[in-house]
Amino acid sequence: MRKYTPKDNVQAKSYYTDRFWVAPRVPKEAVEEGTHFEKVVAALGAQVKEAYIQVGQLVMHIEATENFQVIKILKEQCGYTQCSEQSAVDYLAKEGEFELFYQLLNINEAKRVRVVCRIKKDEAIESIVPLFKSANFAEREMFDMFGIKVNNHPFLKRIIMPDDWEGHPLLKTYPLQGDEFASWYEVDKIFGKEYRNIIGPENRDPARIDRYDTKRFSRIGYEVPFGADISGGETEQPIEYSETFMVNYNKSSKQLDERK
Amino acid sequence: MAQHQVNYASSAGLPIALTSVDKLVNWGRSNSLWPLTYGLACCAIEMMASGASRYDFDRMGTIFRASPRQADVMILAGTLSKKHSEFARRLYDQMTEPKWVISMGSCANTGGMFNTYATVQGVDRIVPVDIYLPGCAPRPETLQYALMMLQKKIRKESADMKKNKKQNLRLV
């Protein structure tokens, strides 16, 4: 039998890290004059803190307080009529901030713009639902996953996790394993906390084999009755070949012996 | 069912078959297993294929019912998220006794590859499971086999459900 190695915390660490590896960066290009993007940056004026082009898309950094006005101008004056995506990135550990982004699409020009702003941990952001209906679910998801509050949102409620869930799972600080609330959620909710002892902790290793569990596992060549206690070791059972009681189809088969 | 050769001349021309109540009841139960129309994830696609004309569950007396009140079998086909576990348990509670559960596929059995905070790590944490069906996803033949194994299990049981050693420890 293959030796069992515990895989309880396999998500937490990587097997191999290259000390000299540098994450590749997408090059930033300047906004060229006479292009569509230059007009977009000009229309926004001083509200743009930084603007550059990455992979053919315009990226603009703005103040978080001005997000509604900026996106309104982009929608009404620059023809960006679709908000295809809106979410956040957790940079709390590194920079103490969230990075929020709005991905906008201009169908007539076939151009995309990303509006980026930064907020601190307990700050809220203005909703852009009056401009884009598609931002409704996106902002709810951002609230669900990061806990970022959105001002003037029509229905700010968790969208993916249950309403009574504790914590915001896309934060870098959210534990992948060992969170007490998450690991007992279904038991607490359905049966109550007193049933934790009866049901037991959840086993997150689907390949785990309990050597002494004779109800769910058996060992070839060492079969014991169902549910027997084998903590003291089990005796070897002779393997019974089918040719001893059936027609001998394969006389020379000793594969079972070798496998054992 | 034990059928006995009957001499019609001596039994007033009546066709008679002798059996026990257990066998008669279990024959009825095992050949009219009505599962709940309830799919959770991709395994449900295989479950639907099993119910459709090519694999044809109907010929085994297995007809999907849209209401838990009319169903005897719950096939938990797919990943059960923790958010949904409450509702799965409620559907199970709404089913009338006797009832059985088939846990279909790796995700339902153990959580499968969804080794995450949001997935129930095995549906036996919330409902008592009779048949664990491995596979990702199990083919319709496999689900049919699981159902046949469940029929076999039911035929071995007592018709009086109180006498059966069903693991109802987790029932409230």
mmCIF file of N, CA and C in Angstrom, chain B residues 6 14 25 41 59-60 104 106 109 132 134 137 151 156 167 169 172:
data_model
loop_
_atom_site.group_PDB
_atom_site.id
_atom_site.type_symbol
_atom_site.label_atom_id
_atom_site.label_comp_id
_atom_site.label_asym_id
_atom_site.label_seq_id
_atom_site.Cartn_x
_atom_site.Cartn_y
_atom_site.Cartn_z
ATOM 1 N N VAL B 6 -49.662 -24.482 -7.785
ATOM 2 C CA VAL B 6 -50.978 -24.673 -7.184
ATOM 3 C C VAL B 6 -51.769 -25.634 -8.042
ATOM 4 N N LEU B 14 -58.719 -21.145 -8.067
ATOM 5 C CA LEU B 14 -58.133 -19.838 -7.782
ATOM 6 C C LEU B 14 -56.626 -19.891 -7.974
ATOM 7 N N VAL B 25 -44.480 -6.294 0.331
ATOM 8 C CA VAL B 25 -44.341 -4.844 0.466
ATOM 9 C C VAL B 25 -43.044 -4.376 -0.185
ATOM 10 N N ALA B 41 -25.618 19.684 -9.774
ATOM 11 C CA ALA B 41 -24.513 20.125 -10.633
ATOM 12 C C ALA B 41 -24.459 19.225 -11.863
ATOM 13 N N ARG B 59 -38.560 2.033 -17.239
ATOM 14 C CA ARG B 59 -38.774 0.590 -17.347
ATOM 15 C C ARG B 59 -38.462 -0.118 -16.037
ATOM 16 N N MET B 60 -37.737 0.548 -15.113
ATOM 17 C CA MET B 60 -37.482 -0.034 -13.798
ATOM 18 C C MET B 60 -38.502 0.461 -12.784
ATOM 19 N N MET B 104 -24.672 10.734 -5.343
ATOM 20 C CA MET B 104 -24.169 10.470 -6.696
ATOM 21 C C MET B 104 -22.932 11.322 -6.981
ATOM 22 N N SER B 106 -18.467 12.050 -6.939
ATOM 23 C CA SER B 106 -17.428 12.351 -5.951
ATOM 24 C C SER B 106 -17.774 13.541 -5.074
ATOM 25 N N ASN B 109 -20.207 12.561 -2.481
ATOM 26 C CA ASN B 109 -19.662 11.581 -1.546
ATOM 27 C C ASN B 109 -18.730 12.222 -0.524
ATOM 28 N N TYR B 132 -23.559 5.046 -1.903
ATOM 29 C CA TYR B 132 -22.546 5.990 -2.377
ATOM 30 C C TYR B 132 -22.140 5.555 -3.768
ATOM 31 N N PRO B 134 -19.654 6.184 -6.761
ATOM 32 C CA PRO B 134 -18.454 6.915 -7.161
ATOM 33 C C PRO B 134 -18.488 7.324 -8.633
ATOM 34 N N ALA B 137 -18.318 12.515 -13.845
ATOM 35 C CA ALA B 137 -19.582 12.144 -13.236
ATOM 36 C C ALA B 137 -19.864 10.669 -13.550
ATOM 37 N N GLN B 151 -32.461 -1.248 -4.839
ATOM 38 C CA GLN B 151 -33.589 -2.192 -4.853
ATOM 39 C C GLN B 151 -33.239 -3.457 -4.100
ATOM 40 N N LYS B 156 -33.967 -6.695 0.976
ATOM 41 C CA LYS B 156 -33.426 -7.381 2.153
ATOM 42 C C LYS B 156 -34.015 -6.828 3.440
ATOM 43 N N GLN B 167 -29.258 4.092 9.661
ATOM 44 C CA GLN B 167 -28.479 5.017 10.477
ATOM 45 C C GLN B 167 -29.183 6.353 10.540
ATOM 46 N N LEU B 169 -29.243 8.254 13.143
ATOM 47 C CA LEU B 169 -28.699 8.968 14.282
ATOM 48 C C LEU B 169 -28.743 10.476 14.071
ATOM 49 N N VAL B 172 -33.128 14.653 13.314
ATOM 50 C CA VAL B 172 -33.536 15.419 14.480
ATOM 51 C C VAL B 172 -34.952 14.963 14.877
#
